[in-house]
Amino acid sequence: MQLLRSPVDLFSERGVECPGDLPAAADPGLVDRAAAAKAALGERVFVLGHHYQRDEVIAFADVTGDSFKLAREAAARPGAEFIVFCGVHFMAESADILTSDAQRVILPDLAAGCSMADMAGADQVDDAWDVLSDAGVAAGTVPVSYMNSSAAIKAFTGRHGGTICTSSNARRALEWAFTRGEKVLFLPDQHLGRNTGVRELGLSLDDCAVYDPHRPGGGLTQRQLSDARLILWRGHCSVHGRFSLRNVTDVRARIPGVRVLVHPECTHEVVSAADEVGSTERIIKILDAAPTGSAWAVGTELNLVRRLAAAHPDKQIAFLDSTVCYCSTMNRIDLPHLVWALESLVAGAVRNVITVDSDTARWARVALDQMLALPGI
Ligand code: 13P
Ligand code: SF4
């Protein structure tokens, strides 16, 4: 039986070091130090900040966005020698793939991974493809991989004629895939795949089968593989997976007239009970356009929900869960790590560079370019 890899194993695979010269979090000069280092680097550095980052980090971002927008922004800055990516590992990998060889992408803390991306290992996915081949269904199956996956999974997707998608273009990606094959292998987020297939493409829950990489043959029979239209990898987001139907019913009882707005990484049960569903960028747009006095309960990462609540004091914006839960890996990028990365650059030391090997990058780029070529993107 294949054992789950522990976070410690995963961090050591990425070569994580604990830098001894990290500034103390209590240092009152951190904001000034970050500003001074950034000013000293000028146009040589470009800082990207994902919407789920802490406020103290977002304050130094040249641009903020979801993973798709940030990948595009990285690609659009050929003049920046250094891209400092305040986000998680798979995002920095995508930035490295989409930027030139002369540019270097830096992740201020190498332990900032993503538990969902780690749920699909390259060997596991190759094994799954063998299972599909043995069942005689691989030839008619198109892989669609969520941006939240390693470069190796993106390369697998490119090699097998598939596409990458994000939460804002998953529908178009699935529609495209179904014009090329009769089945889709969607990975690694089963919820985004199910929510998109059932809610937006009109598939039934019975059209979906869940492939469990920890069970022989994915835990599926030959018949189940033949009947399925959408084969969903058994992965999920540990943050969005926490929201429950109970959270939705509780908030409706607590706040009369509240509108529930959730990310499609939430379970199908939660998404079905919500009023609105949207990617990070869509959540921001919906709340920007919401009327004064309206009440919202938002099911996505807490740093973003708190920032949205502060930006819209005329609206009542609550966090859907009753307990506090940040994305722990997103939160690893804090001001001390950002200061350390920037000051190292000023001193001529390029730390925590994310590099994807050329063969992986070539095939991953095929799948990323396919996403960028989807109609309407
Ligand atoms: P987006 O960046 O596509 O909104 O995805 C949400 C997420 O969970 C990022 O890790
Ligand atoms: Fe990964 Fe979820 Fe965190 Fe996004 S919010 S980085 S999908 S664990």
GROMACS .gro file of C-alpha atoms and ligand atoms in nm:
model
  395
    1MET     CA    1   0.000   0.000   0.000
    2GLN     CA    2   0.125   0.346  -0.084
    3LEU     CA    3   0.161   0.566   0.224
    4LEU     CA    4   0.070   0.933   0.232
    5ARG     CA    5   0.379   1.151   0.224
    6SER     CA    6   0.414   1.363   0.535
    7PRO     CA    7   0.456   1.741   0.506
    8VAL     CA    8   0.809   1.697   0.641
    9ASP     CA    9   0.894   1.459   0.352
   10LEU     CA   10   0.744   1.701   0.103
   11PHE     CA   11   0.938   1.996   0.245
   12SER     CA   12   1.265   1.804   0.235
   13GLU     CA   13   1.192   1.703  -0.127
   14ARG     CA   14   1.177   2.075  -0.204
   15GLY     CA   15   1.508   2.138  -0.027
   16VAL     CA   16   1.363   2.358   0.246
   17GLU     CA   17   1.617   2.526   0.469
   18CYS     CA   18   1.555   2.731   0.779
   19PRO     CA   19   1.759   3.044   0.715
   20GLY     CA   20   1.940   3.155   1.027
   21ASP     CA   21   1.942   3.521   0.922
   22LEU     CA   22   1.565   3.563   0.905
   23PRO     CA   23   1.468   3.893   1.073
   24ALA     CA   24   1.269   3.867   1.395
   25ALA     CA   25   0.893   3.904   1.347
   26ALA     CA   26   0.894   4.156   1.632
   27ASP     CA   27   1.148   4.386   1.461
   28PRO     CA   28   0.966   4.725   1.445
   29GLY     CA   29   1.176   4.825   1.144
   30LEU     CA   30   1.050   4.551   0.911
   31VAL     CA   31   0.819   4.775   0.706
   32ASP     CA   32   1.096   5.030   0.651
   33ARG     CA   33   1.345   4.755   0.567
   34ALA     CA   34   1.113   4.602   0.306
   35ALA     CA   35   1.047   4.944   0.153
   36ALA     CA   36   1.419   5.030   0.144
   37ALA     CA   37   1.518   4.698  -0.015
   38LYS     CA   38   1.243   4.722  -0.276
   39ALA     CA   39   1.343   5.080  -0.360
   40ALA     CA   40   1.709   4.978  -0.391
   41LEU     CA   41   1.616   4.702  -0.638
   42GLY     CA   42   1.386   4.929  -0.841
   43GLU     CA   43   1.277   4.784  -1.177
   44ARG     CA   44   1.497   4.477  -1.128
   45VAL     CA   45   1.234   4.321  -0.901
   46PHE     CA   46   0.862   4.261  -0.946
   47VAL     CA   47   0.657   4.139  -0.650
   48LEU     CA   48   0.344   3.932  -0.710
   49GLY     CA   49   0.089   3.878  -0.431
   50HIS     CA   50  -0.187   3.618  -0.434
   51HIS     CA   51  -0.521   3.728  -0.289
   52TYR     CA   52  -0.479   3.486   0.004
   53GLN     CA   53  -0.159   3.648   0.129
   54ARG     CA   54  -0.134   3.841   0.456
   55ASP     CA   55  -0.197   4.218   0.450
   56GLU     CA   56   0.165   4.286   0.557
   57VAL     CA   57   0.283   4.113   0.237
   58ILE     CA   58   0.011   4.245   0.005
   59ALA     CA   59   0.129   4.596   0.105
   60PHE     CA   60   0.450   4.534  -0.096
   61ALA     CA   61   0.295   4.359  -0.398
   62ASP     CA   62   0.328   4.535  -0.734
   63VAL     CA   63   0.022   4.344  -0.845
   64THR     CA   64  -0.232   4.121  -0.670
   65GLY     CA   65  -0.446   3.851  -0.828
   66ASP     CA   66  -0.555   3.490  -0.847
   67SER     CA   67  -0.313   3.225  -0.969
   68PHE     CA   68  -0.413   3.273  -1.335
   69LYS     CA   69  -0.376   3.651  -1.332
   70LEU     CA   70  -0.043   3.630  -1.151
   71ALA     CA   71   0.096   3.378  -1.402
   72ARG     CA   72   0.001   3.617  -1.680
   73GLU     CA   73   0.151   3.915  -1.496
   74ALA     CA   74   0.479   3.726  -1.449
   75ALA     CA   75   0.487   3.648  -1.822
   76ALA     CA   76   0.419   4.014  -1.901
   77ARG     CA   77   0.730   4.144  -1.715
   78PRO     CA   78   1.027   4.038  -1.930
   79GLY     CA   79   1.227   4.334  -1.795
   80ALA     CA   80   1.221   4.220  -1.432
   81GLU     CA   81   1.532   4.026  -1.340
   82PHE     CA   82   1.367   3.885  -1.027
   83ILE     CA   83   1.004   3.785  -0.975
   84VAL     CA   84   0.935   3.753  -0.602
   85PHE     CA   85   0.627   3.533  -0.580
   86CYS     CA   86   0.421   3.581  -0.265
   87GLY     CA   87   0.202   3.276  -0.304
   88VAL     CA   88   0.264   2.902  -0.303
   89HIS     CA   89   0.506   2.667  -0.475
   90PHE     CA   90   0.294   2.563  -0.776
   91MET     CA   91   0.235   2.929  -0.862
   92ALA     CA   92   0.606   3.006  -0.856
   93GLU     CA   93   0.668   2.704  -1.080
   94SER     CA   94   0.411   2.830  -1.332
   95ALA     CA   95   0.578   3.171  -1.325
   96ASP     CA   96   0.916   3.010  -1.393
   97ILE     CA   97   0.769   2.818  -1.688
   98LEU     CA   98   0.613   3.132  -1.835
   99THR     CA   99   0.915   3.364  -1.789
  100SER     CA  100   1.244   3.374  -1.977
  101ASP     CA  101   1.558   3.183  -1.877
  102ALA     CA  102   1.721   3.512  -1.781
  103GLN     CA  103   1.460   3.581  -1.512
  104ARG     CA  104   1.458   3.416  -1.173
  105VAL     CA  105   1.149   3.338  -0.969
  106ILE     CA  106   1.186   3.351  -0.590
  107LEU     CA  107   0.952   3.199  -0.332
  108PRO     CA  108   1.033   3.371   0.001
  109ASP     CA  109   0.962   3.051   0.201
  110LEU     CA  110   1.012   2.717   0.027
  111ALA     CA  111   0.776   2.549   0.274
  112ALA     CA  112   0.486   2.741   0.120
  113GLY     CA  113   0.337   2.446  -0.066
  114CYS     CA  114  -0.024   2.350  -0.130
  115SER     CA  115  -0.180   2.044   0.029
  116MET     CA  116  -0.412   1.999  -0.269
  117ALA     CA  117  -0.129   2.006  -0.524
  118ASP     CA  118   0.059   1.754  -0.308
  119MET     CA  119  -0.235   1.512  -0.332
  120ALA     CA  120  -0.142   1.426  -0.692
  121GLY     CA  121   0.214   1.294  -0.720
  122ALA     CA  122   0.367   1.241  -1.066
  123ASP     CA  123   0.411   0.865  -1.015
  124GLN     CA  124   0.055   0.831  -0.890
  125VAL     CA  125  -0.079   1.008  -1.197
  126ASP     CA  126   0.134   0.795  -1.432
  127ASP     CA  127  -0.002   0.486  -1.255
  128ALA     CA  128  -0.357   0.615  -1.297
  129TRP     CA  129  -0.300   0.659  -1.670
  130ASP     CA  130  -0.180   0.295  -1.685
  131VAL     CA  131  -0.503   0.192  -1.509
  132LEU     CA  132  -0.707   0.383  -1.767
  133SER     CA  133  -0.500   0.229  -2.049
  134ASP     CA  134  -0.551  -0.124  -1.914
  135ALA     CA  135  -0.925  -0.055  -1.893
  136GLY     CA  136  -0.919   0.055  -2.259
  137VAL     CA  137  -1.039   0.410  -2.186
  138ALA     CA  138  -0.718   0.619  -2.195
  139ALA     CA  139  -0.736   0.685  -2.571
  140GLY     CA  140  -1.074   0.856  -2.532
  141THR     CA  141  -0.979   1.049  -2.216
  142VAL     CA  142  -0.849   1.408  -2.206
  143PRO     CA  143  -0.670   1.524  -1.890
  144VAL     CA  144  -0.771   1.862  -1.746
  145SER     CA  145  -0.548   1.973  -1.460
  146TYR     CA  146  -0.620   2.255  -1.221
  147MET     CA  147  -0.354   2.524  -1.197
  148ASN     CA  148  -0.313   2.405  -0.837
  149SER     CA  149  -0.085   2.117  -0.937
  150SER     CA  150   0.288   2.060  -0.965
  151ALA     CA  151   0.482   2.132  -1.284
  152ALA     CA  152   0.519   1.755  -1.328
  153ILE     CA  153   0.139   1.712  -1.340
  154LYS     CA  154   0.111   2.001  -1.584
  155ALA     CA  155   0.373   1.828  -1.801
  156PHE     CA  156   0.176   1.500  -1.785
  157THR     CA  157  -0.127   1.699  -1.903
  158GLY     CA  158   0.065   1.849  -2.194
  159ARG     CA  159   0.207   1.512  -2.300
  160HIS     CA  160  -0.142   1.360  -2.310
  161GLY     CA  161  -0.308   1.636  -2.512
  162GLY     CA  162  -0.490   1.805  -2.225
  163THR     CA  163  -0.517   2.153  -2.079
  164ILE     CA  164  -0.468   2.341  -1.755
  165CYS     CA  165  -0.762   2.530  -1.607
  166THR     CA  166  -0.825   2.768  -1.320
  167SER     CA  167  -1.138   2.820  -1.115
  168SER     CA  168  -1.237   3.102  -1.350
  169ASN     CA  169  -1.212   2.904  -1.674
  170ALA     CA  170  -1.287   2.544  -1.568
  171ARG     CA  171  -1.613   2.540  -1.763
  172ARG     CA  172  -1.445   2.641  -2.089
  173ALA     CA  173  -1.166   2.391  -2.028
  174LEU     CA  174  -1.411   2.104  -1.974
  175GLU     CA  175  -1.620   2.204  -2.277
  176TRP     CA  176  -1.303   2.208  -2.488
  177ALA     CA  177  -1.193   1.870  -2.350
  178PHE     CA  178  -1.530   1.707  -2.429
  179THR     CA  179  -1.495   1.814  -2.793
  180ARG     CA  180  -1.174   1.609  -2.806
  181GLY     CA  181  -1.259   1.302  -2.604
  182GLU     CA  182  -1.555   1.124  -2.453
  183LYS     CA  183  -1.412   1.134  -2.100
  184VAL     CA  184  -1.215   1.379  -1.889
  185LEU     CA  185  -0.965   1.296  -1.615
  186PHE     CA  186  -0.987   1.600  -1.385
  187LEU     CA  187  -0.717   1.654  -1.126
  188PRO     CA  188  -0.632   1.715  -0.850
  189ASP     CA  189  -0.945   1.889  -0.708
  190GLN     CA  190  -1.246   1.661  -0.719
  191HIS     CA  191  -1.477   1.940  -0.600
  192LEU     CA  192  -1.393   2.192  -0.871
  193GLY     CA  193  -1.431   1.913  -1.128
  194ARG     CA  194  -1.764   1.791  -0.993
  195ASN     CA  195  -1.907   2.139  -0.939
  196THR     CA  196  -1.814   2.245  -1.290
  197GLY     CA  197  -1.928   1.923  -1.461
  198VAL     CA  198  -2.260   1.896  -1.280
  199ARG     CA  199  -2.357   2.262  -1.232
  200GLU     CA  200  -2.223   2.410  -1.553
  201LEU     CA  201  -2.214   2.127  -1.808
  202GLY     CA  202  -2.529   1.944  -1.699
  203LEU     CA  203  -2.361   1.613  -1.617
  204SER     CA  204  -2.521   1.402  -1.345
  205LEU     CA  205  -2.347   1.291  -1.029
  206ASP     CA  206  -2.365   0.938  -1.171
  207ASP     CA  207  -2.153   1.053  -1.466
  208CYS     CA  208  -1.870   1.118  -1.218
  209ALA     CA  209  -1.635   0.855  -1.069
  210VAL     CA  210  -1.374   0.931  -0.805
  211TYR     CA  211  -1.027   0.786  -0.862
  212ASP     CA  212  -0.852   0.720  -0.531
  213PRO     CA  213  -0.474   0.701  -0.583
  214HIS     CA  214  -0.435   0.514  -0.256
  215ARG     CA  215  -0.645   0.217  -0.366
  216PRO     CA  216  -0.556  -0.047  -0.624
  217GLY     CA  217  -0.695   0.048  -0.962
  218GLY     CA  218  -0.809   0.378  -0.812
  219GLY     CA  219  -1.082   0.185  -0.629
  220LEU     CA  220  -1.285   0.170  -0.951
  221THR     CA  221  -1.410  -0.128  -1.146
  222GLN     CA  222  -1.367  -0.163  -1.521
  223ARG     CA  223  -1.740  -0.095  -1.554
  224GLN     CA  224  -1.723   0.224  -1.346
  225LEU     CA  225  -1.431   0.350  -1.557
  226SER     CA  226  -1.617   0.270  -1.881
  227ASP     CA  227  -1.940   0.437  -1.765
  228ALA     CA  228  -1.786   0.753  -1.619
  229ARG     CA  229  -1.771   1.072  -1.826
  230LEU     CA  230  -1.577   1.264  -1.563
  231ILE     CA  231  -1.306   1.080  -1.369
  232LEU     CA  232  -1.227   1.295  -1.065
  233TRP     CA  233  -0.897   1.268  -0.880
  234ARG     CA  234  -0.951   1.224  -0.507
  235GLY     CA  235  -0.797   1.554  -0.399
  236HIS     CA  236  -0.934   1.859  -0.223
  237CYS     CA  237  -0.838   2.191  -0.070
  238SER     CA  238  -0.792   2.167   0.305
  239VAL     CA  239  -0.921   2.524   0.346
  240HIS     CA  240  -1.231   2.522   0.123
  241GLY     CA  241  -1.309   2.162   0.219
  242ARG     CA  242  -1.378   2.281   0.575
  243PHE     CA  243  -1.694   2.471   0.487
  244SER     CA  244  -2.003   2.264   0.560
  245LEU     CA  245  -2.375   2.265   0.490
  246ARG     CA  246  -2.419   2.339   0.859
  247ASN     CA  247  -2.219   2.662   0.815
  248VAL     CA  248  -2.464   2.767   0.543
  249THR     CA  249  -2.778   2.689   0.744
  250ASP     CA  250  -2.632   2.853   1.058
  251VAL     CA  251  -2.542   3.177   0.883
  252ARG     CA  252  -2.884   3.196   0.718
  253ALA     CA  253  -3.043   3.165   1.063
  254ARG     CA  254  -2.803   3.420   1.214
  255ILE     CA  255  -2.813   3.690   0.943
  256PRO     CA  256  -3.156   3.740   0.783
  257GLY     CA  257  -3.134   3.802   0.408
  258VAL     CA  258  -2.767   3.701   0.390
  259ARG     CA  259  -2.633   3.590   0.051
  260VAL     CA  260  -2.390   3.301   0.060
  261LEU     CA  261  -2.098   3.331  -0.181
  262VAL     CA  262  -1.848   3.044  -0.208
  263HIS     CA  263  -1.546   2.931  -0.409
  264PRO     CA  264  -1.596   2.623  -0.634
  265GLU     CA  265  -1.328   2.433  -0.438
  266CYS     CA  266  -1.600   2.388  -0.171
  267THR     CA  267  -1.792   2.059  -0.164
  268HIS     CA  268  -2.082   2.004  -0.402
  269GLU     CA  269  -2.319   2.009  -0.103
  270VAL     CA  270  -2.200   2.356   0.003
  271VAL     CA  271  -2.192   2.494  -0.351
  272SER     CA  272  -2.547   2.366  -0.412
  273ALA     CA  273  -2.670   2.542  -0.099
  274ALA     CA  274  -2.498   2.874  -0.182
  275ASP     CA  275  -2.650   3.169  -0.367
  276GLU     CA  276  -2.342   3.250  -0.573
  277VAL     CA  277  -2.031   3.057  -0.669
  278GLY     CA  278  -1.715   3.212  -0.801
  279SER     CA  279  -1.341   3.206  -0.838
  280THR     CA  280  -1.141   3.446  -0.623
  281GLU     CA  281  -1.155   3.720  -0.886
  282ARG     CA  282  -1.532   3.673  -0.928
  283ILE     CA  283  -1.590   3.687  -0.553
  284ILE     CA  284  -1.411   4.023  -0.546
  285LYS     CA  285  -1.616   4.155  -0.840
  286ILE     CA  286  -1.948   4.040  -0.689
  287LEU     CA  287  -1.875   4.215  -0.360
  288ASP     CA  288  -1.749   4.529  -0.534
  289ALA     CA  289  -2.081   4.547  -0.722
  290ALA     CA  290  -2.305   4.453  -0.427
  291PRO     CA  291  -2.546   4.721  -0.303
  292THR     CA  292  -2.478   4.918   0.014
  293GLY     CA  293  -2.642   4.750   0.312
  294SER     CA  294  -2.634   4.400   0.161
  295ALA     CA  295  -2.521   4.108   0.378
  296TRP     CA  296  -2.280   3.836   0.262
  297ALA     CA  297  -2.126   3.521   0.405
  298VAL     CA  298  -1.816   3.432   0.207
  299GLY     CA  299  -1.661   3.086   0.183
  300THR     CA  300  -1.301   3.133   0.080
  301GLU     CA  301  -0.965   3.199   0.247
  302LEU     CA  302  -0.983   3.424   0.551
  303ASN     CA  303  -0.714   3.682   0.461
  304LEU     CA  304  -0.915   3.773   0.151
  305VAL     CA  305  -1.250   3.778   0.332
  306ARG     CA  306  -1.113   4.008   0.601
  307ARG     CA  307  -0.964   4.242   0.342
  308LEU     CA  308  -1.294   4.253   0.152
  309ALA     CA  309  -1.484   4.329   0.473
  310ALA     CA  310  -1.244   4.616   0.550
  311ALA     CA  311  -1.271   4.749   0.192
  312HIS     CA  312  -1.654   4.754   0.205
  313PRO     CA  313  -1.759   4.901   0.542
  314ASP     CA  314  -2.100   4.985   0.389
  315LYS     CA  315  -2.175   4.610   0.346
  316GLN     CA  316  -2.194   4.332   0.601
  317ILE     CA  317  -1.932   4.075   0.497
  318ALA     CA  318  -1.889   3.771   0.723
  319PHE     CA  319  -1.667   3.462   0.704
  320LEU     CA  320  -1.880   3.154   0.633
  321ASP     CA  321  -1.706   2.926   0.884
  322SER     CA  322  -1.756   2.985   1.254
  323THR     CA  323  -1.391   2.905   1.328
  324VAL     CA  324  -1.083   3.087   1.201
  325CYS     CA  325  -0.886   2.906   0.934
  326TYR     CA  326  -0.621   3.062   0.716
  327CYS     CA  327  -0.442   2.866   0.448
  328SER     CA  328  -0.141   2.772   0.662
  329THR     CA  329   0.097   2.742   0.369
  330MET     CA  330  -0.009   3.072   0.210
  331ASN     CA  331   0.045   3.230   0.551
  332ARG     CA  332   0.405   3.108   0.568
  333ILE     CA  333   0.502   3.402   0.349
  334ASP     CA  334   0.523   3.676   0.608
  335LEU     CA  335   0.705   4.007   0.630
  336PRO     CA  336   1.027   3.859   0.779
  337HIS     CA  337   1.057   3.616   0.483
  338LEU     CA  338   0.984   3.892   0.232
  339VAL     CA  339   1.242   4.124   0.392
  340TRP     CA  340   1.495   3.839   0.396
  341ALA     CA  341   1.439   3.760   0.026
  342LEU     CA  342   1.458   4.127  -0.080
  343GLU     CA  343   1.758   4.219   0.135
  344SER     CA  344   1.940   3.908   0.010
  345LEU     CA  345   1.888   4.031  -0.348
  346VAL     CA  346   2.021   4.374  -0.257
  347ALA     CA  347   2.329   4.201  -0.113
  348GLY     CA  348   2.370   4.000  -0.435
  349ALA     CA  349   2.246   3.666  -0.295
  350VAL     CA  350   1.959   3.510  -0.489
  351ARG     CA  351   1.782   3.279  -0.243
  352ASN     CA  352   1.497   3.029  -0.283
  353VAL     CA  353   1.495   3.023  -0.664
  354ILE     CA  354   1.223   2.802  -0.814
  355THR     CA  355   1.344   2.624  -1.125
  356VAL     CA  356   1.154   2.373  -1.337
  357ASP     CA  357   1.373   2.141  -1.546
  358SER     CA  358   1.359   2.206  -1.920
  359ASP     CA  359   1.174   1.888  -2.029
  360THR     CA  360   0.907   1.930  -1.761
  361ALA     CA  361   0.879   2.300  -1.841
  362ARG     CA  362   0.841   2.232  -2.216
  363TRP     CA  363   0.545   1.996  -2.171
  364ALA     CA  364   0.389   2.197  -1.891
  365ARG     CA  365   0.403   2.500  -2.118
  366VAL     CA  366   0.214   2.306  -2.387
  367ALA     CA  367  -0.072   2.255  -2.139
  368LEU     CA  368  -0.055   2.614  -2.009
  369ASP     CA  369  -0.053   2.754  -2.364
  370GLN     CA  370  -0.357   2.538  -2.442
  371MET     CA  371  -0.537   2.706  -2.151
  372LEU     CA  372  -0.438   3.051  -2.275
  373ALA     CA  373  -0.574   2.956  -2.620
  374LEU     CA  374  -0.917   2.847  -2.490
  375PRO     CA  375  -1.197   3.050  -2.647
  376GLY     CA  376  -1.295   3.356  -2.443
  377ILE     CA  377  -0.985   3.359  -2.219
  37813P     P1  378  -0.740   3.094  -0.748
  37813P     O1  379  -0.607   3.154  -0.724
  37813P     O2  380  -0.751   3.042  -0.888
  37813P     O3  381  -0.853   3.180  -0.708
  37813P     O4  382  -0.750   2.959  -0.659
  37813P     C1  383  -0.781   2.960  -0.526
  37813P     C2  384  -0.678   2.889  -0.451
  37813P     O5  385  -0.705   2.807  -0.370
  37813P     C3  386  -0.539   2.925  -0.475
  37813P     O6  387  -0.458   2.843  -0.405
  379SF4    FE1  388  -0.379   2.499  -0.173
  379SF4    FE2  389  -0.623   2.541  -0.074
  379SF4    FE3  390  -0.417   2.676   0.025
  379SF4    FE4  391  -0.507   2.728  -0.222
  379SF4     S1  392  -0.617   2.762  -0.031
  379SF4     S2  393  -0.292   2.704  -0.159
  379SF4     S3  394  -0.571   2.521  -0.288
  379SF4     S4  395  -0.448   2.452   0.035
   0.00000   0.00000   0.00000
